[in-house]
Structures are given as C-alpha cells and as structure tokens.
Tab-separated table of C-alpha atoms in Angstrom:
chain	number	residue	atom	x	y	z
A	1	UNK	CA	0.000	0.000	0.000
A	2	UNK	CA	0.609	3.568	-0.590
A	3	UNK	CA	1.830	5.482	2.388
A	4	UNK	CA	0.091	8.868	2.704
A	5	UNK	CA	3.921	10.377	3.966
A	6	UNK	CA	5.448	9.019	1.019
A	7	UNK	CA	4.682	10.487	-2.577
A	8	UNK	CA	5.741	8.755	-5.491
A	9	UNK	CA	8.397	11.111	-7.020
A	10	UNK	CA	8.496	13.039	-3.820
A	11	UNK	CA	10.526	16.358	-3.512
A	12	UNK	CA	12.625	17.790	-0.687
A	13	UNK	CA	10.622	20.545	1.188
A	14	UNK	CA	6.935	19.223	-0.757
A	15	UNK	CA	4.101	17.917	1.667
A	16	UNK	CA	0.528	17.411	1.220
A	17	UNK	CA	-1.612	19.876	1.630
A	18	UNK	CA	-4.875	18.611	0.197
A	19	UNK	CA	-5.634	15.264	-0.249
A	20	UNK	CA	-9.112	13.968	-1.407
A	21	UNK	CA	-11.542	10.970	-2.703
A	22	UNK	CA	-14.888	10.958	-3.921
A	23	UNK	CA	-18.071	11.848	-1.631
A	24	UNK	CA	-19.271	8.688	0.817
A	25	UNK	CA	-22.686	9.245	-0.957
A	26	UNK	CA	-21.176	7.931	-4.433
A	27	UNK	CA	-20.141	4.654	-2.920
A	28	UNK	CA	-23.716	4.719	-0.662
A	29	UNK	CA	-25.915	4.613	-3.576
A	30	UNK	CA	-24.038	1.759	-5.119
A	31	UNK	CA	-24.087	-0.302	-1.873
A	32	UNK	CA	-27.671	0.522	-1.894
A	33	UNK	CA	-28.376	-0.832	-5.827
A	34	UNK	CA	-26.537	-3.940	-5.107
A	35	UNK	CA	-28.157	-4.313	-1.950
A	36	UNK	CA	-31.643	-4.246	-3.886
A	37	UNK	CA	-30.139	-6.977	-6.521
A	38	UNK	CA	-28.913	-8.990	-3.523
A	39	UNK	CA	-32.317	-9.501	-1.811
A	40	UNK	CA	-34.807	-9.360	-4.515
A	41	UNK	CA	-34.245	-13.196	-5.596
A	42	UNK	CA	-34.676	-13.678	-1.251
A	43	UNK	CA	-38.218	-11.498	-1.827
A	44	UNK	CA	-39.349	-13.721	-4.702
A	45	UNK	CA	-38.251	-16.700	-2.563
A	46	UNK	CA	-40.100	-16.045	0.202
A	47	UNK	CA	-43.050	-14.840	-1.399
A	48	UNK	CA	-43.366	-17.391	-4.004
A	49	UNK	CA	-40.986	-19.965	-3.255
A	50	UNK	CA	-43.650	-22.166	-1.928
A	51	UNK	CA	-45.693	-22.358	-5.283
A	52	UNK	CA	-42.144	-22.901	-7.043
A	53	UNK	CA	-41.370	-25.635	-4.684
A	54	UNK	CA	-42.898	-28.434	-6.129
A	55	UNK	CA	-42.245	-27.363	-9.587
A	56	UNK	CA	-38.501	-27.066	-9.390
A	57	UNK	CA	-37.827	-29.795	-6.827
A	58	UNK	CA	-36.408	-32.600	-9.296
A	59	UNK	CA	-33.561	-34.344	-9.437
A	60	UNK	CA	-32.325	-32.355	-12.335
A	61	UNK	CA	-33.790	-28.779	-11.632
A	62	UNK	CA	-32.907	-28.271	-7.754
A	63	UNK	CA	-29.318	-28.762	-8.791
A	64	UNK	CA	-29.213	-26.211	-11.584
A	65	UNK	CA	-31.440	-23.777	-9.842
A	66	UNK	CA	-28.924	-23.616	-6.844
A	67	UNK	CA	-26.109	-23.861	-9.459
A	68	UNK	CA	-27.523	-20.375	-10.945
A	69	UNK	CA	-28.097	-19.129	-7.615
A	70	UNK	CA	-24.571	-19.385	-6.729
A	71	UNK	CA	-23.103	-17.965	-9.982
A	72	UNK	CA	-25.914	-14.799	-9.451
A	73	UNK	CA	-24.524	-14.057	-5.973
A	74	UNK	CA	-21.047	-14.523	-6.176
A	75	UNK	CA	-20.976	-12.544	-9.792
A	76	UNK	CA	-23.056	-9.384	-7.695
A	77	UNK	CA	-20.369	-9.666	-4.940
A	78	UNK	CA	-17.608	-9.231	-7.928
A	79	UNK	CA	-19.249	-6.271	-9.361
A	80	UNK	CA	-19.963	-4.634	-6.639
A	81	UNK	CA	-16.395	-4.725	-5.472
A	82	UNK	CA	-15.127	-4.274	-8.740
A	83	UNK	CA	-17.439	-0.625	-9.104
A	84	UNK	CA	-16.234	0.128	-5.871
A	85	UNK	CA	-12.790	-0.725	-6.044
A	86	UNK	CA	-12.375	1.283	-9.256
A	87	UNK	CA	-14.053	4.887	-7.666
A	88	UNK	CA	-12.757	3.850	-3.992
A	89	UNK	CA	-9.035	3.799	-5.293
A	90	UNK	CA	-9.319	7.388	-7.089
A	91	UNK	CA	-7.682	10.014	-5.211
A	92	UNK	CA	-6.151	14.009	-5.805
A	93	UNK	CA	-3.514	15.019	-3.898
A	94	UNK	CA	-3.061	18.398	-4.119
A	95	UNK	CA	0.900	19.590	-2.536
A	96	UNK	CA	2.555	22.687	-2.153
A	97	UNK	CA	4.367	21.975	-5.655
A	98	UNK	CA	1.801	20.018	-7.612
A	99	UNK	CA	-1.409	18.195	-8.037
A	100	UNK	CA	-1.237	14.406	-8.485
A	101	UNK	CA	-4.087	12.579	-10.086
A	102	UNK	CA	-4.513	9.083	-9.613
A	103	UNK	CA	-8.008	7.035	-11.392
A	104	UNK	CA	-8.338	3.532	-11.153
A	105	UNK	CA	-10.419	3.208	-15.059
A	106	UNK	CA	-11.866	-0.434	-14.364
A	107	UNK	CA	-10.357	-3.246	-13.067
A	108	UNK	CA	-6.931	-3.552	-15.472
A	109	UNK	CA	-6.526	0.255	-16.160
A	110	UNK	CA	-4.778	3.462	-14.193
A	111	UNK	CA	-4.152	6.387	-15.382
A	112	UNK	CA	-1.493	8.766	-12.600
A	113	UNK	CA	-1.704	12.632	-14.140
A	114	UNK	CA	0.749	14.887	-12.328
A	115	UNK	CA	0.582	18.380	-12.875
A	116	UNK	CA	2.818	21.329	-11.454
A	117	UNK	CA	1.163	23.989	-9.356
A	118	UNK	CA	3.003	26.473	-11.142
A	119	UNK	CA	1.323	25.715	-14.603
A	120	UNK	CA	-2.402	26.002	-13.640
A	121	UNK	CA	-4.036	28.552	-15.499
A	122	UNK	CA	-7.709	27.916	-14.387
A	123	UNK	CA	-9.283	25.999	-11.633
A	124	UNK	CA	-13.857	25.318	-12.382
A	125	UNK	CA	-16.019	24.055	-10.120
A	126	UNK	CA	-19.299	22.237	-10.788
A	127	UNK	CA	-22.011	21.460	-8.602
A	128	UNK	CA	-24.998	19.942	-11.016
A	129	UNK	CA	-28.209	17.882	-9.096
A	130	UNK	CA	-30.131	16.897	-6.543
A	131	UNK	CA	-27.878	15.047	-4.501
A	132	UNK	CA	-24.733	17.185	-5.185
A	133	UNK	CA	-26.510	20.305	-4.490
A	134	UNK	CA	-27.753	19.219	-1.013
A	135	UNK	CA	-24.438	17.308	0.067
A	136	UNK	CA	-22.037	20.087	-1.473
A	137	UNK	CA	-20.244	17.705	-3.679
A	138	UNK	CA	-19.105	18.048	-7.549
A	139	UNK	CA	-16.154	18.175	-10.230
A	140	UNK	CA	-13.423	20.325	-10.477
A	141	UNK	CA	-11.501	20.976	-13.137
A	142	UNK	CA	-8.219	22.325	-13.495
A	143	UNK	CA	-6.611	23.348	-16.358
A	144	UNK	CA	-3.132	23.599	-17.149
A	145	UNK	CA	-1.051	25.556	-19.928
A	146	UNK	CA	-0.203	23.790	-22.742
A	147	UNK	CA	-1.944	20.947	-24.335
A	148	UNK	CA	-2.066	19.049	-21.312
A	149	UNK	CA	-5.374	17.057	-20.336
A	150	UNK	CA	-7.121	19.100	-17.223
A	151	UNK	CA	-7.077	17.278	-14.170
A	152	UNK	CA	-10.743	16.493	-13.218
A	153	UNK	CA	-11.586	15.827	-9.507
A	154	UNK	CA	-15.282	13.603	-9.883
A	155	UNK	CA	-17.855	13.858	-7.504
A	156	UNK	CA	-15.273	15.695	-4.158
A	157	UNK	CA	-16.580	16.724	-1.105
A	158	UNK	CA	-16.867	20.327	-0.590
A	159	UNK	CA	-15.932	20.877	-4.159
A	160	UNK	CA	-16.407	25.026	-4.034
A	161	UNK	CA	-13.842	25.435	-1.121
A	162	UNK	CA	-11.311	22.678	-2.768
A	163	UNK	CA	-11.500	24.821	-5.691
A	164	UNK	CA	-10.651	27.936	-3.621
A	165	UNK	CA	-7.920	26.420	-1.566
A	166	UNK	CA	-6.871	24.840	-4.989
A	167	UNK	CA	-6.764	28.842	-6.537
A	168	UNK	CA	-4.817	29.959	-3.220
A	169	UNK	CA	-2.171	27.440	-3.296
A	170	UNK	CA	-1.370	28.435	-6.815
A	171	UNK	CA	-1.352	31.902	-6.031
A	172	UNK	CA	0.934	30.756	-3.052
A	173	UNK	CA	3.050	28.694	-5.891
A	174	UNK	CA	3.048	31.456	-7.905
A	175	UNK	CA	3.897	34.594	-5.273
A	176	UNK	CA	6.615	32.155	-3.613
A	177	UNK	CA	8.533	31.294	-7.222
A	178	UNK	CA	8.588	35.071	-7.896
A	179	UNK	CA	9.785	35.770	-4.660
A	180	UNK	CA	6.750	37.925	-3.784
A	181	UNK	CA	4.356	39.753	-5.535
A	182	UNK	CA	5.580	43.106	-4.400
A	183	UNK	CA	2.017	44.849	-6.027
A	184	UNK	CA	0.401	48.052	-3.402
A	185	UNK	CA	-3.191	47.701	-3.192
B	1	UNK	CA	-27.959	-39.304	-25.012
B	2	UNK	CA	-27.013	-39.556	-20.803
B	3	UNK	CA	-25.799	-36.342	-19.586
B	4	UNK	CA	-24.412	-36.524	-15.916
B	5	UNK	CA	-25.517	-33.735	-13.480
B	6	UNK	CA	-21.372	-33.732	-13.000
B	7	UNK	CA	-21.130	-31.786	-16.360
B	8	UNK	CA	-22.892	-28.776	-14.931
B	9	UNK	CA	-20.736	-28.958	-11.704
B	10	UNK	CA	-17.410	-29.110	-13.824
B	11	UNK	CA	-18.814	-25.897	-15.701
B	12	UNK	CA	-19.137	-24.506	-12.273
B	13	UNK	CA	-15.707	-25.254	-11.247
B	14	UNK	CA	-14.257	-23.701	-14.292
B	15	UNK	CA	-16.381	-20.191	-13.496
B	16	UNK	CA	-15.124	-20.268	-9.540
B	17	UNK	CA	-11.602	-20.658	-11.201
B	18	UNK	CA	-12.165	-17.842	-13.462
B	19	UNK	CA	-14.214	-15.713	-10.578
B	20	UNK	CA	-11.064	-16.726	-8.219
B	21	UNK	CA	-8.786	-14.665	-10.875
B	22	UNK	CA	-11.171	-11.590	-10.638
B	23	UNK	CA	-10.949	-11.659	-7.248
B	24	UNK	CA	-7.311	-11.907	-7.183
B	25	UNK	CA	-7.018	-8.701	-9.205
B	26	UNK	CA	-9.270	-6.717	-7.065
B	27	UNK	CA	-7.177	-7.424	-3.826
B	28	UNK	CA	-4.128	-6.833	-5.765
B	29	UNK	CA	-5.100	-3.665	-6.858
B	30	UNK	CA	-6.350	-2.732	-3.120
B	31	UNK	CA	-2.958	-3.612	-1.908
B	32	UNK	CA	-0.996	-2.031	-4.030
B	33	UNK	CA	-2.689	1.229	-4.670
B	34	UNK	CA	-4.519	1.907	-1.649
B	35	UNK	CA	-3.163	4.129	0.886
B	36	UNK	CA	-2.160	3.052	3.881
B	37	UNK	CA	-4.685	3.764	6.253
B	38	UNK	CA	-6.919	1.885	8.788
B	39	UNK	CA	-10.163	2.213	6.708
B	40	UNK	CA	-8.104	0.835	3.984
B	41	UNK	CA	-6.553	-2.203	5.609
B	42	UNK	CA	-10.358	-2.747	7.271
B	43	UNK	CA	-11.709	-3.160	3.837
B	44	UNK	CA	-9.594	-4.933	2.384
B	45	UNK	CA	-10.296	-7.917	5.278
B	46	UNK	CA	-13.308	-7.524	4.837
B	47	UNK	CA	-13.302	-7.890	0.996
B	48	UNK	CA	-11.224	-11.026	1.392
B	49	UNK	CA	-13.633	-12.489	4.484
B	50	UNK	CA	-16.522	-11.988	2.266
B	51	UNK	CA	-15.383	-13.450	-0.485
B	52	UNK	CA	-13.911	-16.677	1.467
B	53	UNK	CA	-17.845	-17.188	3.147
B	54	UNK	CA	-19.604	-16.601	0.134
B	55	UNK	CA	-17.437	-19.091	-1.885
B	56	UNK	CA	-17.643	-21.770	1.431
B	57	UNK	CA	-21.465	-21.305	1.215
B	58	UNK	CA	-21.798	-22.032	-2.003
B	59	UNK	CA	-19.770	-24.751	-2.461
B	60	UNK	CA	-21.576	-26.122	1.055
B	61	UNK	CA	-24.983	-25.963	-0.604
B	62	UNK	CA	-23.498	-27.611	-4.147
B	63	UNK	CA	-22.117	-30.532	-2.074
B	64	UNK	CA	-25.899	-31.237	-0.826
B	65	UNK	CA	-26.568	-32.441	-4.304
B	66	UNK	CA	-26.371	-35.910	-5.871
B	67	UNK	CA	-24.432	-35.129	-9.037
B	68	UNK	CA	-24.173	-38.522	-10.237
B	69	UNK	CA	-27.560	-38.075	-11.357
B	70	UNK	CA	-28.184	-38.569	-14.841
B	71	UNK	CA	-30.666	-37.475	-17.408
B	72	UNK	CA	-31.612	-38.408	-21.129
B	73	UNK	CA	-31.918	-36.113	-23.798
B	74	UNK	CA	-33.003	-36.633	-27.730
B	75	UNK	CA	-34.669	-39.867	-26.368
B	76	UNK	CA	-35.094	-41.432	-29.497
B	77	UNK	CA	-36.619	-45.132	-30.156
B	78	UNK	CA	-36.614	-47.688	-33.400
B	79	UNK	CA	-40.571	-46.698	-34.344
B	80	UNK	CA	-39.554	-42.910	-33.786
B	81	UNK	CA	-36.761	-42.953	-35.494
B	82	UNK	CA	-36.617	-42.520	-39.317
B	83	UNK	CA	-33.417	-43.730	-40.233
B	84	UNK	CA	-33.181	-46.897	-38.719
B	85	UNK	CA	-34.632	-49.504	-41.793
C-alpha cells in the first residue's frame, strides 16, 4: 500500500496539503443498488418460493437452480467490489508543488496525471443535481497551460472550497517562485 | 444421449476458477494502490472475508446435491426414429 507520507516522485521541502476521494454518498448509492439486486431473488423466494417448490424440486432442476443461484450471488459480490474498487481507489492530492491525479479506469486500467502547481491557469467548479446540491459535492476541473489534459476531480466533497484552496495554493506557488508579488493595493 | 448432473458442476468449477482470478485482481489492486490507512486495511479484510464465506457457502450448498444423477436427452426409439430400416 501507498503510504500517505510518502509520494511517489516526492521532492525535498513538498508535503501534502490537500488530499481527497470521492463523496461517501457515491459509494452509498451503489451499496444501496446492489443491496436491492442482492435480496430481490430472497423477496421472490419467500413470497413465491412455496408455489415454485414443487415445480422445481427434481432431481435435475434443484441442482441447476442452486447452481444459478450461486453464480448470481457470487458474480453481484464481484461487481460490486469491482465498481467500488475502481471509484474507492481514485484520489487528488493536491501539494505545495503540484497536483497528483490518480483514477483507477476499471479493473486492469490506471491512469497517474501529475501536474505542477506552477502551470495552472484555471481551476472550475461544478455542482450539477439533486444530490450534489444538497451534500455540497461536484467536479473540479483544473486546467493547465499547454496541451495538457485538465485534471478532473469527480464527484469531491466540498468541491467550491477545494476549488478555492486549490486557486490559493497556486497563487501561493506562484507569489513564492517570484519571490513575492511586491504589487500596493 | 445420458448427460451426468457432473457436467454442470465441472462448468461450475471452471467459473469459480475464473471468478477466483477476478478476485485476485481486485485485492491486488487494493494492496498495491490503496493508501495506507486503517479504513483501507479494514476493507480490504473484509473484501477477502466476504469473499472466502460466500465461496464456502456455495460450495456447502453444491455438495448437498447428488451429481451422479443422470438425465436423457433426444430420447429417441426404433418406431420414432426414421433412419433406422
């Protein structure tokens, strides 16, 4: 595993200073569908199992029905781990030097996008739904110069201040390479 | 034509060894690229717990069968059949 105090490609004098994953309500509403695929055969069981009873207990059709049974619950526990593995291990790490992308894209696919502080041109917020509206989460993007891909952060937590503290530390980045900004208000 | 129950248990076997390399890759990938937290560690034991009870259960209610069971298919007979002289 990944230790939090240890960045790959780490620099002297860089620590974290943000460091975030998607909203617990994105992982809550897929627990929730699975949960309603794992106990609607149970439902139909137990509210029709009786009438089924006599029709399916054979010699040949008890077997395959509990063959099929097993194959439907053990392939829901696989995708259900497999969805949540693949938004569980996303994370943005946001340092006093640069911002670090890291999305697991299905179960043989990761894509790490690292991005210096210094090059961000343009940090956008968006907050679109129900859900996201009431629980304050959303995407941000951040663009850098050049042709580089923008870095999106899916579905954060508190995506409008990330954004800001994302737009100070750049400023920071930015006044602290030039040696200060040195402009009178 | 006798077909064996056993043939649909041997097609079984082969998707647990397939499902068992899924599962494999999952915990791989939550080893290796999760950080290294508590919450992490927790669900990654409880991934692999899971996994181990539903696999025990299932091969506990598969071993309740009788697979040796067998079954005819394309029954056919001399007076049914059209190619026997």
């Amino acid at each position: 595993m990944i230790s939090p105090k240890h960045l790959p490609n780490q620099t002297s004098g860089e620590r974290i200073e943000i460091f975030i994953k998607r909203h617990w309500f994105v992982f809550f509403i897929k627990i929730l569908f699975y949960f309603v695929l794992f106990i609607m055969p149970l439902i139909c069981y137990f509210l029709i199992g009786d009438a089924l009873y006599g029709r399916y207990n054979s010699e040949i059709r008890m077997p395959i029905v509990i063959l099929i049974a097993c194959v439907y619950y053990l392939c829901i526990w696989l995708f259900f781990t497999a969805n949540v593995i693949n938004d569980f291990l996303d994370y943005w790490i946001v340092t006093n030097k640069r911002i670090i992308s890291i999305n697991q894209n299905g179960l043989f696919s990761r894509t790490v996008n690292e991005m210096q502080l210094s090059r961000v041109q343009d940090v956008t917020c968006e907050v679109s739904g129900f859900f996201a509206t009431i629980l304050h989460y959303g995407n941000i993007n951040v663009q850098s110069a050049g042709t580089q891909q923008p870095s999106v952060f899916k579905q954060v937590p508190r995506a409008t201040k990330a954004a800001q503290d994302i737009l100070s530390l750049t400023e920071k980045n930015k006044c602290s390479g030039c040696g200060g900004c040195g402009v009178k208000q | 034509m006798q077909i064996s129950l056993m043939l649909f248990l041997y097609i079984y076997y082969g998707f647990l060894a397939v499902y068992l390399v899924f599962v494999t890759a999952n915990l791989y990938h939550l080893i290796k690229f999760g950080f290294l937290t508590f919450g992490n560690v927790l669900i990654s034991f409880l991934f692999i717990a899971i996994t181990v009870i539903l696999i025990y259960c299932s091969l506990a209610l598969v071993r309740t069968v009788d697979w040796n069971y067998t079954f005819t298919i394309f029954n056919t007979t001399e007076e049914t059949n059209p190619f026997m002289p």
